[in-house]
PDB file of C-alpha atoms in Angstrom:
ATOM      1  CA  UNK A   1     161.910 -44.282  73.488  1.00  0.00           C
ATOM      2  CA  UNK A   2     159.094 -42.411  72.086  1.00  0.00           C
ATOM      3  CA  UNK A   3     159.332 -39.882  74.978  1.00  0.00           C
ATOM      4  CA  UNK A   4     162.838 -39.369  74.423  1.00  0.00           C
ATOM      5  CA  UNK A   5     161.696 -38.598  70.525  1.00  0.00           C
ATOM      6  CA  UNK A   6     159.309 -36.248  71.584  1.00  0.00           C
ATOM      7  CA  UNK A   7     161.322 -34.105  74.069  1.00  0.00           C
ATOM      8  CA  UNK A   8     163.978 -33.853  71.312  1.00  0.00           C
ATOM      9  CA  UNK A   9     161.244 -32.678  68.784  1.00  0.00           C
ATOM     10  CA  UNK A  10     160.374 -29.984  71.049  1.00  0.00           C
ATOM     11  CA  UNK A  11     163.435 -28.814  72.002  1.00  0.00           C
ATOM     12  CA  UNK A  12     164.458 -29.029  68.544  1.00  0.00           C
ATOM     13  CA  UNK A  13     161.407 -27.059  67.542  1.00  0.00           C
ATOM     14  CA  UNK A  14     161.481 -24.218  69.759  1.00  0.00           C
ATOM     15  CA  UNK A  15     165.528 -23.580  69.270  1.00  0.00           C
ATOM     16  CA  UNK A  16     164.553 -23.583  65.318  1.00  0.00           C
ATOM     17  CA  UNK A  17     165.674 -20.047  64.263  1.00  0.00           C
ATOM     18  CA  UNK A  18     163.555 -18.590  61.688  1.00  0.00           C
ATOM     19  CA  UNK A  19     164.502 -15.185  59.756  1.00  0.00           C
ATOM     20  CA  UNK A  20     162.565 -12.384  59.825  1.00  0.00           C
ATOM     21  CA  UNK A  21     163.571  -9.961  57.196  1.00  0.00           C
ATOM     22  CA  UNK A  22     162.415  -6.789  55.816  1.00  0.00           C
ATOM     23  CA  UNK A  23     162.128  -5.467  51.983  1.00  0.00           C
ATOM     24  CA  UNK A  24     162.059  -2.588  50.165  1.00  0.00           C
ATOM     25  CA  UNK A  25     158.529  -3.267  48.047  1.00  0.00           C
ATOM     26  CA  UNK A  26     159.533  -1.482  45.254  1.00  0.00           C
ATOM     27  CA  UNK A  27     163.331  -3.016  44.911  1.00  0.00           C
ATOM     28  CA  UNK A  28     162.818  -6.109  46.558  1.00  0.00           C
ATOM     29  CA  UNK A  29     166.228  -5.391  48.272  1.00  0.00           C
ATOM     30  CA  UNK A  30     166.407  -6.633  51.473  1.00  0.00           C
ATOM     31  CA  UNK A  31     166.757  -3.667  54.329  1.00  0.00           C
ATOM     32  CA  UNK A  32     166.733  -5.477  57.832  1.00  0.00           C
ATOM     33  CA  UNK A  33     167.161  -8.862  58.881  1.00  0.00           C
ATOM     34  CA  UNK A  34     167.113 -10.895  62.139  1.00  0.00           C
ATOM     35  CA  UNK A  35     167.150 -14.897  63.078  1.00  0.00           C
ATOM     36  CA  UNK A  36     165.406 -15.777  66.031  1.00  0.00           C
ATOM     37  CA  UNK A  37     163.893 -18.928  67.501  1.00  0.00           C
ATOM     38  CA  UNK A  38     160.740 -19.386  70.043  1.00  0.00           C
ATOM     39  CA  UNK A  39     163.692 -20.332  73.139  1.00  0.00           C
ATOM     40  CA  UNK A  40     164.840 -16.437  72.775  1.00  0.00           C
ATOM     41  CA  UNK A  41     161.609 -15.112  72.372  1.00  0.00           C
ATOM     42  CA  UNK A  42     160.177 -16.559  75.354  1.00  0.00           C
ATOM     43  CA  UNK A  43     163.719 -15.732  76.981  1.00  0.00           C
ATOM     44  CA  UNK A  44     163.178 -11.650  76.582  1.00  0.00           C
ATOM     45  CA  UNK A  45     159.547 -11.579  77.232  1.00  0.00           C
ATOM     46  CA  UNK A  46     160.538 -13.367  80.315  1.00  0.00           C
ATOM     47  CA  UNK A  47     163.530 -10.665  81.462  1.00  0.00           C
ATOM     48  CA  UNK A  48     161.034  -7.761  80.462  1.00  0.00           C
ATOM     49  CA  UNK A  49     157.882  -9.104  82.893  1.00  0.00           C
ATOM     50  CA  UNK A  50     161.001  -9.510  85.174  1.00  0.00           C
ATOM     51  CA  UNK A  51     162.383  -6.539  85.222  1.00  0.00           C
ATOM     52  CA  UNK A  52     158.827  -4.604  85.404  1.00  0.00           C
ATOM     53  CA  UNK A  53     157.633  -6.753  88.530  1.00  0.00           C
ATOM     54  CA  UNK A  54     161.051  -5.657  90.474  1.00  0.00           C
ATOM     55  CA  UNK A  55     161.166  -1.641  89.425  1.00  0.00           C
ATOM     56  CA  UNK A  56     156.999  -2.021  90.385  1.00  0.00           C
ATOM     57  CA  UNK A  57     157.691  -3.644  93.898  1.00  0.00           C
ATOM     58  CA  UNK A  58     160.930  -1.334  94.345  1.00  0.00           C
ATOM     59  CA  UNK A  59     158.503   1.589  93.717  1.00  0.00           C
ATOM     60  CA  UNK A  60     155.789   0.399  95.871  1.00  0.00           C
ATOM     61  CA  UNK A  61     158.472  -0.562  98.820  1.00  0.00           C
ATOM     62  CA  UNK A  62     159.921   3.084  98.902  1.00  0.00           C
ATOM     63  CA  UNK A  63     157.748   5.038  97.884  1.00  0.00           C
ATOM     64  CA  UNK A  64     154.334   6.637  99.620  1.00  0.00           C
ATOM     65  CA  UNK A  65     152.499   5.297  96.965  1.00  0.00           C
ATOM     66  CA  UNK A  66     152.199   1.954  98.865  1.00  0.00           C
ATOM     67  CA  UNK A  67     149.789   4.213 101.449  1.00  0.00           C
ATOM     68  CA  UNK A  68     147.184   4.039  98.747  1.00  0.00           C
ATOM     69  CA  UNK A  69     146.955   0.385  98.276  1.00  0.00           C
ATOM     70  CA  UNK A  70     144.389  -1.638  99.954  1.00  0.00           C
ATOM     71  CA  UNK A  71     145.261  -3.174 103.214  1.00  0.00           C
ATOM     72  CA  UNK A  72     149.286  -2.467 102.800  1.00  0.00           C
ATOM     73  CA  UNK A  73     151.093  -1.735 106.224  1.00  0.00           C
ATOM     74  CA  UNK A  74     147.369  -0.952 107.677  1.00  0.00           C
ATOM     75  CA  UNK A  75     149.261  -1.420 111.099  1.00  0.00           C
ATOM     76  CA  UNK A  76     151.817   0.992 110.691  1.00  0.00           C
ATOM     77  CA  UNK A  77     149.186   3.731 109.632  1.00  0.00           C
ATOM     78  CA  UNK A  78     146.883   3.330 112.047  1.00  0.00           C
ATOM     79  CA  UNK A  79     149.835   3.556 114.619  1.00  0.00           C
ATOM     80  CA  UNK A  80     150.499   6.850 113.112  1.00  0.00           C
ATOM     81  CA  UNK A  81     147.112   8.089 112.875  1.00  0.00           C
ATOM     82  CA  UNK A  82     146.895   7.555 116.599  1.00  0.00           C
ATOM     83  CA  UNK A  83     150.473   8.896 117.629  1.00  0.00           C
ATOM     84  CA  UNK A  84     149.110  12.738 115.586  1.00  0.00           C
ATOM     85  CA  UNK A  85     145.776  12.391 117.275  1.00  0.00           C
ATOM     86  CA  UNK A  86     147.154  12.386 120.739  1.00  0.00           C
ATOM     87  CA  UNK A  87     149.957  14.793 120.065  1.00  0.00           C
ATOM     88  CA  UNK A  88     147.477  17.401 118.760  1.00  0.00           C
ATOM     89  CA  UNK A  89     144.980  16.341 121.869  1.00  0.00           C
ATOM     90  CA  UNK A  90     148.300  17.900 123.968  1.00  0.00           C
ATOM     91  CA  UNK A  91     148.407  20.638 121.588  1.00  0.00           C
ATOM     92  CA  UNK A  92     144.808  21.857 121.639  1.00  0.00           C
ATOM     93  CA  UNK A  93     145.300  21.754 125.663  1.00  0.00           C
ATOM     94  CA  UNK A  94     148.519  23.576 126.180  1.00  0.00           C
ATOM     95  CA  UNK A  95     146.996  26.271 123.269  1.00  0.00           C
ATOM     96  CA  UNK A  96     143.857  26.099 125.474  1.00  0.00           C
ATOM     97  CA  UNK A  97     146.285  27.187 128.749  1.00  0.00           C
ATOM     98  CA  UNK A  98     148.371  29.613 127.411  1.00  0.00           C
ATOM     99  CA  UNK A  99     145.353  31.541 125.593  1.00  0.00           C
ATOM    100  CA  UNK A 100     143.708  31.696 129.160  1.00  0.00           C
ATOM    101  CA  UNK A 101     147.066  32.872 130.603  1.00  0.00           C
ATOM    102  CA  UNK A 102     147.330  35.521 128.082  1.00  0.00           C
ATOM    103  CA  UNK A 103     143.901  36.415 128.282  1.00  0.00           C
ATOM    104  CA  UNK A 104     144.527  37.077 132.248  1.00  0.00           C
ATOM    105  CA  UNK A 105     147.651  38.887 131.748  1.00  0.00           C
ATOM    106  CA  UNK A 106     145.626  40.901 129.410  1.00  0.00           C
ATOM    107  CA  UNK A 107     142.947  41.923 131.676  1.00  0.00           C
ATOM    108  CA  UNK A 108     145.508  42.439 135.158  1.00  0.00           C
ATOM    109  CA  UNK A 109     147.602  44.861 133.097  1.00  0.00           C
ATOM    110  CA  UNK A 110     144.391  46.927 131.315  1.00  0.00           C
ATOM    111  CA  UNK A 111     142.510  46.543 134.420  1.00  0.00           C
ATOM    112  CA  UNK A 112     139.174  45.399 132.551  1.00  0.00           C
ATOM    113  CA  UNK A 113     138.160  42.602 134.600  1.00  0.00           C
ATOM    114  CA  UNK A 114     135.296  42.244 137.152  1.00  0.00           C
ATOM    115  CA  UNK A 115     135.302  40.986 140.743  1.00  0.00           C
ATOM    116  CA  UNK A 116     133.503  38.214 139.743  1.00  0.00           C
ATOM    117  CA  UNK A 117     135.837  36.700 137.270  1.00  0.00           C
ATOM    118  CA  UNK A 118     138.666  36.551 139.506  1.00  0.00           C
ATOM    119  CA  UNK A 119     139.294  33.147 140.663  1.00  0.00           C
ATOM    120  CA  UNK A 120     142.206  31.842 142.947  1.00  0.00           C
ATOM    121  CA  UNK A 121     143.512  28.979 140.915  1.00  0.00           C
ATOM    122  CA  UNK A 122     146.407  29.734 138.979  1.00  0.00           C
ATOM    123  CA  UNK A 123     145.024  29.051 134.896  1.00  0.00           C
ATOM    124  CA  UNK A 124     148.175  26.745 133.886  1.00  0.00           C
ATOM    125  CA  UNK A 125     148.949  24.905 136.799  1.00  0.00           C
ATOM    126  CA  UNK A 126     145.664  23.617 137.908  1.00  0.00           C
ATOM    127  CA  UNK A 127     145.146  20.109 139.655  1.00  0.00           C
ATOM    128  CA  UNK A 128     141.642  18.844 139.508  1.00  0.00           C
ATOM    129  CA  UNK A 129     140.560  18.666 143.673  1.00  0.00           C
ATOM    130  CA  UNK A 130     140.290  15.437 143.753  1.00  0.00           C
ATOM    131  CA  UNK A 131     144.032  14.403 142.636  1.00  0.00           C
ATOM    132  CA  UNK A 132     145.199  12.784 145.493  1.00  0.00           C
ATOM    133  CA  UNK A 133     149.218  10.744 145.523  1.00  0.00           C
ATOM    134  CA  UNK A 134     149.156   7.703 147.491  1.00  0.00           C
ATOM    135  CA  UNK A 135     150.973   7.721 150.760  1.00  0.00           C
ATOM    136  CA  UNK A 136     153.589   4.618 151.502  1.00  0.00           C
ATOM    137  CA  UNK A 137     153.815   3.234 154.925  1.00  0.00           C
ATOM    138  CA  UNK A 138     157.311   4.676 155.869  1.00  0.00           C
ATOM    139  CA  UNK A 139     155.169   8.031 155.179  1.00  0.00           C
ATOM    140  CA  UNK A 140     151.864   7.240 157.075  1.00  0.00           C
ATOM    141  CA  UNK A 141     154.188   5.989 159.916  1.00  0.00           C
ATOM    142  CA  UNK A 142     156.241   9.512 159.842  1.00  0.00           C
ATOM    143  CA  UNK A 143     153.160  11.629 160.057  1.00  0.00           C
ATOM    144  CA  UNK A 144     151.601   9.840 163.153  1.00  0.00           C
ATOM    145  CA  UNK A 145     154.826  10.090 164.760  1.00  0.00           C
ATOM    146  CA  UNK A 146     154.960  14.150 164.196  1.00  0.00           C
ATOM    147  CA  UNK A 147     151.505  14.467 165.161  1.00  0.00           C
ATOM    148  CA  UNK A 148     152.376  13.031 168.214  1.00  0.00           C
ATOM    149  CA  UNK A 149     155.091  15.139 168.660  1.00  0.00           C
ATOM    150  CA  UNK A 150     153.601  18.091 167.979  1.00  0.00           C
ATOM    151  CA  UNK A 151     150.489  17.490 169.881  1.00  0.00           C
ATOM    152  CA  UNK A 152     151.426  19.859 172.708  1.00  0.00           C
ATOM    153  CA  UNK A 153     152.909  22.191 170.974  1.00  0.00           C
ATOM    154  CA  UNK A 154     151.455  25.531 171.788  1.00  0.00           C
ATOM    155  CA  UNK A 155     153.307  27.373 168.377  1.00  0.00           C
ATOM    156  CA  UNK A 156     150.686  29.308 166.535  1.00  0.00           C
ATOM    157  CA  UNK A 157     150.195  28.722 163.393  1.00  0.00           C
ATOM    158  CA  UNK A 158     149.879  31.472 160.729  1.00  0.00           C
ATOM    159  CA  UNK A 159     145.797  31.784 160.164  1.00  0.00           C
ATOM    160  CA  UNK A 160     146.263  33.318 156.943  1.00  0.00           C
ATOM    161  CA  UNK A 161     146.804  30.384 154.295  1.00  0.00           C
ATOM    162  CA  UNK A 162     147.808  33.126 151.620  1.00  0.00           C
ATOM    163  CA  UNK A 163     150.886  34.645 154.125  1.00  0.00           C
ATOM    164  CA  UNK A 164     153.869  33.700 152.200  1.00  0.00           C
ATOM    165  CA  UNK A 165     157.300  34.927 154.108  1.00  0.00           C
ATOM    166  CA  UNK A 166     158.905  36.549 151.422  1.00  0.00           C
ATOM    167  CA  UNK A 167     160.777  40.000 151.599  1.00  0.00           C
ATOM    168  CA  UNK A 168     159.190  42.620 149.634  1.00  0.00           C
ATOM    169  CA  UNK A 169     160.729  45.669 148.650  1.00  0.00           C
ATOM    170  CA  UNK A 170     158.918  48.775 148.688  1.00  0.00           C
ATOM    171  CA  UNK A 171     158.210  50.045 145.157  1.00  0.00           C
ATOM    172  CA  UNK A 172     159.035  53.347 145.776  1.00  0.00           C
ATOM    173  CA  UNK A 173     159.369  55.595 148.950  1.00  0.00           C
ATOM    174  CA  UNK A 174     155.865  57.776 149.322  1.00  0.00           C
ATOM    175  CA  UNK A 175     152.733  57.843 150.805  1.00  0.00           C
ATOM    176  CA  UNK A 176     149.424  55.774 150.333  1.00  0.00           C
ATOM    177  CA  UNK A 177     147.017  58.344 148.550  1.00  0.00           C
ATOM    178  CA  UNK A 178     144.309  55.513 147.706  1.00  0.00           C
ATOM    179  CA  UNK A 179     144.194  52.129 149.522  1.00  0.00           C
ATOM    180  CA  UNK A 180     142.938  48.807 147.825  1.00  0.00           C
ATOM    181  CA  UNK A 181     139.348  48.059 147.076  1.00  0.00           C
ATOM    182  CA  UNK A 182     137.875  45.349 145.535  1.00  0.00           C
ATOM    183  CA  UNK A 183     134.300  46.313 145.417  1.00  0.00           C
ATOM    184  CA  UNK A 184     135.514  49.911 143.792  1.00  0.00           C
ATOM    185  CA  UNK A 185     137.729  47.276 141.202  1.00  0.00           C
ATOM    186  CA  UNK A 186     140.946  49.428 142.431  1.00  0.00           C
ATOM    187  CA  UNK A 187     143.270  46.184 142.831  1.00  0.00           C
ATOM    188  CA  UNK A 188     146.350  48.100 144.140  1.00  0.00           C
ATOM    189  CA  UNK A 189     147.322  51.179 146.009  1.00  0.00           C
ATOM    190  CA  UNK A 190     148.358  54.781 145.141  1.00  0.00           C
ATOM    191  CA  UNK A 191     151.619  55.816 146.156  1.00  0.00           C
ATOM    192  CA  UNK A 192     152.173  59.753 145.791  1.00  0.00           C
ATOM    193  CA  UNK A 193     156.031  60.910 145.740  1.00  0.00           C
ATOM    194  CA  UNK A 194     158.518  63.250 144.286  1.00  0.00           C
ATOM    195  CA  UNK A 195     158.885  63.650 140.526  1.00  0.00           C
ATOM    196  CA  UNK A 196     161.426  61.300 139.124  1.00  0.00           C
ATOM    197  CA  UNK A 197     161.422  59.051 141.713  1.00  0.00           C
ATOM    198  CA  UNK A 198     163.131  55.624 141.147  1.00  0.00           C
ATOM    199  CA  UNK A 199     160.448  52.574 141.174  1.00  0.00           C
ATOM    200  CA  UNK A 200     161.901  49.587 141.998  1.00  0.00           C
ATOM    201  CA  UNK A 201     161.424  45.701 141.485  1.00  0.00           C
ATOM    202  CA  UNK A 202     159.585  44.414 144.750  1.00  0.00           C
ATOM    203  CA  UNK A 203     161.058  41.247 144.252  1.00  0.00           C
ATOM    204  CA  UNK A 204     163.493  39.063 141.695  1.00  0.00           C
ATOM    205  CA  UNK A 205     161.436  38.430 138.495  1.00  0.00           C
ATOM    206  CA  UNK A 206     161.219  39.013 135.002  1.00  0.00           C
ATOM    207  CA  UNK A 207     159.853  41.733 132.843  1.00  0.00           C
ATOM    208  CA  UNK A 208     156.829  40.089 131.059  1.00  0.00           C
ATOM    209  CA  UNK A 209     154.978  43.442 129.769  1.00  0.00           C
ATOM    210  CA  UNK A 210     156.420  46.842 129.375  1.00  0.00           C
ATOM    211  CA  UNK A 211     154.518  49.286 127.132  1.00  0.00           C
ATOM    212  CA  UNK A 212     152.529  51.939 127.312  1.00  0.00           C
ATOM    213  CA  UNK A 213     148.372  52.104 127.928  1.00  0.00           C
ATOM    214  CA  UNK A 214     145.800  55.106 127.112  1.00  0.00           C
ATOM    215  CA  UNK A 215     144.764  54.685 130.784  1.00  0.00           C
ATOM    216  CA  UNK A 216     147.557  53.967 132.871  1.00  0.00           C
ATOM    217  CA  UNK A 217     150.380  55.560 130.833  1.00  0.00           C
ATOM    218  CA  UNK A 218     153.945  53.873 130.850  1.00  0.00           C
ATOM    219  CA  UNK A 219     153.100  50.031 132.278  1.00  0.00           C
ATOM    220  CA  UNK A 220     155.794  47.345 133.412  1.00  0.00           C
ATOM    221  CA  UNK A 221     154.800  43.992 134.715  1.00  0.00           C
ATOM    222  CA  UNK A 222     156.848  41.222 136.822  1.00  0.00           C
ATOM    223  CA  UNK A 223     156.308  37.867 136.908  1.00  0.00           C
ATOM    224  CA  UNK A 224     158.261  36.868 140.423  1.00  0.00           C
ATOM    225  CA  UNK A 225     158.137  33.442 142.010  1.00  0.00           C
ATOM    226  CA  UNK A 226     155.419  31.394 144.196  1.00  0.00           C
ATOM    227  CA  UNK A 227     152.939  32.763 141.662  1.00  0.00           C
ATOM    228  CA  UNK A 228     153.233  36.800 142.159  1.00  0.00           C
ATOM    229  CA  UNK A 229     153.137  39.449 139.818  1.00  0.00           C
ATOM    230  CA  UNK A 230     153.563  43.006 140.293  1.00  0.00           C
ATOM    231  CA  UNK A 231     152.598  45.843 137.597  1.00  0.00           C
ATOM    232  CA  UNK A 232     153.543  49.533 138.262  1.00  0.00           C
ATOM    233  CA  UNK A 233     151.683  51.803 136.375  1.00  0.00           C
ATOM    234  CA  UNK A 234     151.630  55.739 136.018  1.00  0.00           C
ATOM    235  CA  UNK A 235     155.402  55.860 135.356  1.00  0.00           C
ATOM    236  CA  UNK A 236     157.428  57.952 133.382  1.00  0.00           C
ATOM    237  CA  UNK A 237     159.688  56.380 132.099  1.00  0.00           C
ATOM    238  CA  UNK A 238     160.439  52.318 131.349  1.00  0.00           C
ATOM    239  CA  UNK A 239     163.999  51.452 132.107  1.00  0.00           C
ATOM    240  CA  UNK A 240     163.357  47.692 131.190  1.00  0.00           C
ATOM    241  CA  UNK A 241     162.061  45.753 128.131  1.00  0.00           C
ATOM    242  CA  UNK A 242     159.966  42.285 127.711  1.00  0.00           C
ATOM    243  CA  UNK A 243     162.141  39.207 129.048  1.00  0.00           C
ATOM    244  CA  UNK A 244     165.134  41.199 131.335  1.00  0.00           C
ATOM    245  CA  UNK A 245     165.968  39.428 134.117  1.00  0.00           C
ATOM    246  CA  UNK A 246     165.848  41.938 137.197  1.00  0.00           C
ATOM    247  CA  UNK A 247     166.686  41.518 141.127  1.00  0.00           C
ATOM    248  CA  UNK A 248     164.677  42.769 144.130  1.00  0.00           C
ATOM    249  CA  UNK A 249     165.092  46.541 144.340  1.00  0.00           C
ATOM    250  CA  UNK A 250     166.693  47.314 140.767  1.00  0.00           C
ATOM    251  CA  UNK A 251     165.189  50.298 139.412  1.00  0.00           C
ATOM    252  CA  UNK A 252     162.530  49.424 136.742  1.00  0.00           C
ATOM    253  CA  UNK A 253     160.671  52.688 135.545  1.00  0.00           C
ATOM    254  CA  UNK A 254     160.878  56.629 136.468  1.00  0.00           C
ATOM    255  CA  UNK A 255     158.075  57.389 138.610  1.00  0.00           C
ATOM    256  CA  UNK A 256     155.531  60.082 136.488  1.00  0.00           C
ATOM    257  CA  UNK A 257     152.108  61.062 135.374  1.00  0.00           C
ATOM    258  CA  UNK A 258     150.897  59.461 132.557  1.00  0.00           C
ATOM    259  CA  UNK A 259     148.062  58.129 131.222  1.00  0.00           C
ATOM    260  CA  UNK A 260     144.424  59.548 131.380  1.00  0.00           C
ATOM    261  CA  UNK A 261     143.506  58.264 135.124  1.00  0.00           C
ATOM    262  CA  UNK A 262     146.707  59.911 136.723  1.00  0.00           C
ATOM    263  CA  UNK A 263     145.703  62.733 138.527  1.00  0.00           C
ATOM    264  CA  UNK A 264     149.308  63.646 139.383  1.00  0.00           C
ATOM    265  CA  UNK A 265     153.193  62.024 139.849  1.00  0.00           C
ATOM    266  CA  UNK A 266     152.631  58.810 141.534  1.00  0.00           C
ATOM    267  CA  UNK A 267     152.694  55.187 141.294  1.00  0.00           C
ATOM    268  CA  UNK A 268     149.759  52.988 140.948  1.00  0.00           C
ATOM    269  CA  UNK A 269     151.106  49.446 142.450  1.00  0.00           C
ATOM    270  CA  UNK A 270     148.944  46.338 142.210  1.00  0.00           C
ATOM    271  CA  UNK A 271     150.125  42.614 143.589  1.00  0.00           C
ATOM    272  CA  UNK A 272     148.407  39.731 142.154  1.00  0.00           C
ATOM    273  CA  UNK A 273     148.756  35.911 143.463  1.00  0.00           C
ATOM    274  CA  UNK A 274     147.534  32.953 141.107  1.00  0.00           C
ATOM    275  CA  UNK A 275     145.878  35.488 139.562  1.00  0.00           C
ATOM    276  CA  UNK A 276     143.888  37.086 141.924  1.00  0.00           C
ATOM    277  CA  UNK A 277     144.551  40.593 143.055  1.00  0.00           C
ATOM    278  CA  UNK A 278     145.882  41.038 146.825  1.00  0.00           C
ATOM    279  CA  UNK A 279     146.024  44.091 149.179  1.00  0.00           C
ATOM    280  CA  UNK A 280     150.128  44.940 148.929  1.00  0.00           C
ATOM    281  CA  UNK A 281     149.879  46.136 152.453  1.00  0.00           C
ATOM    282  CA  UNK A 282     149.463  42.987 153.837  1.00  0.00           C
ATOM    283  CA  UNK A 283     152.609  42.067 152.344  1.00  0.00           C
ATOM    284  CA  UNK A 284     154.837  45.054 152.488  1.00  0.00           C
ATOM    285  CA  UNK A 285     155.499  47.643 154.924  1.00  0.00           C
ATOM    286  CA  UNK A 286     154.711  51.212 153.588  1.00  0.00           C
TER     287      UNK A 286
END
């Protein structure tokens, strides 16, 4: 009984209204006036620590302000912190490739570059020597049985590892004025001819340099297939520009004499294979 007394004193006590009212203090009139008990006080303060804890967490939740708090979604960022390190790993590496590429364009087409930095192993697709696919059975099996086959067979096989059997056009119809040297560091051949002779593509490619040098005059470069590139320098005149598409023995450039080496109309041709310079005779008959 007396707990039922005191629960109905304190309800009764904090539902009391009481009036809070505001005078003029000169008048004594009364300005403003409100009733309110401790139930509806306790009722707002309640709705406004409500309603601050929600926009806070909704502001936390969506925004990247919860990257600066202690601990929150630590997961999730360190995921990401690894995902950018490895993508600009494979960044700095292909940058790495394609400046050395460049760099050995650079040096083919202005011809400063020394016997002894030429290497044989093409600068972007290099496999470290010891990379090595494992064979299946079925595989192993069909190798012994061809090596049996082909035990006695007398064929001969082509000595020269570099011999690719490709069809090469000639350049442009003249004579051989200067053969290839690499202890002089001439990396091509001299082809004398008439004036305005047409120089042709030696093979299908693309045009990845066309522009003119102090030293070499009017230059245009091909980058072919199975690793080749061709330059032709001394010309005239450039029929192509940077990235056209041209076929073996479309006319590329004018034949001339340009630049400060030439010595008179003809066509200084150089072949290069995984960026190392070859003798074009071997390859084309001039």
């Amino acid at each position: 009984m007396k707990r039922k007394r005191q629960a109905k004193s304190f309800w009764k006590r904090i539902r009391f209204k009481y009036k809070l009212s505001l005078f003029n203090e000169s008048t004594l009139e009364e300005v403003w006036s409100f009733n309110l008990s401790q139930l509806t006080v306790i009722t707002y303060f309640s709705a406004v620590a409500f309603i601050l804890v929600a926009l806070t967490s909704v502001i936390i939740i969506l925004t990247p302000i919860r990257n600066y708090l202690p601990g929150y979604l630590d997961v999730e960022v360190r995921k990401e912190i690894l995902t950018n390190s490895l993508r600009a790993d494979s960044l700095e590496e292909q940058m790495l490739m394609q400046s050395n590429y460049i760099k050995n364009i650079s040096n083919i087409l202005s011809g400063d570059i020394s016997i002894d930095s030429i290497g044989i192993s093409d600068s972007v697709s290099f496999l470290s020597s010891d990379y090595d696919i494992p064979r299946s059975d079925r595989e192993m099996e069909y190798i012994k049985r061809f090596e049996e086959e082909e035990k006695y067979n007398l064929t001969t096989l082509n000595p020269n590892p570099m011999q690719i059997e490709i069809f090469f056009y000639k350049p442009v119809n003249g004579i051989i004025s200067s053969t290839f040297s690499d202890k002089k560091l001439h990396f091509g051949i001299d082809l004398t001819a008439a004036p305005s002779e047409s120089v042709v593509a030696t093979l299908d490619g693309t045009v990845v340099y066309a522009g003119f040098d102090p030293k070499y005059g009017n230059v245009i470069s091909l980058q072919h297939k199975n690793d080749f590139i061709s330059i032709y320098k001394h010309n005239d005149i450039l029929l192509k520009e940077i990235g056209d598409k041209v076929v073996a023995g479309e006319a590329i450039a004018i034949l001339g004499n340009t630049g400060e080496l030439s010595t008179g109309p003809h066509l200084h041709f150089e072949l290069w294979h995984k960026g190392a310079p070859v003798n074009p005779e071997e390859y084309i008959a001039f």
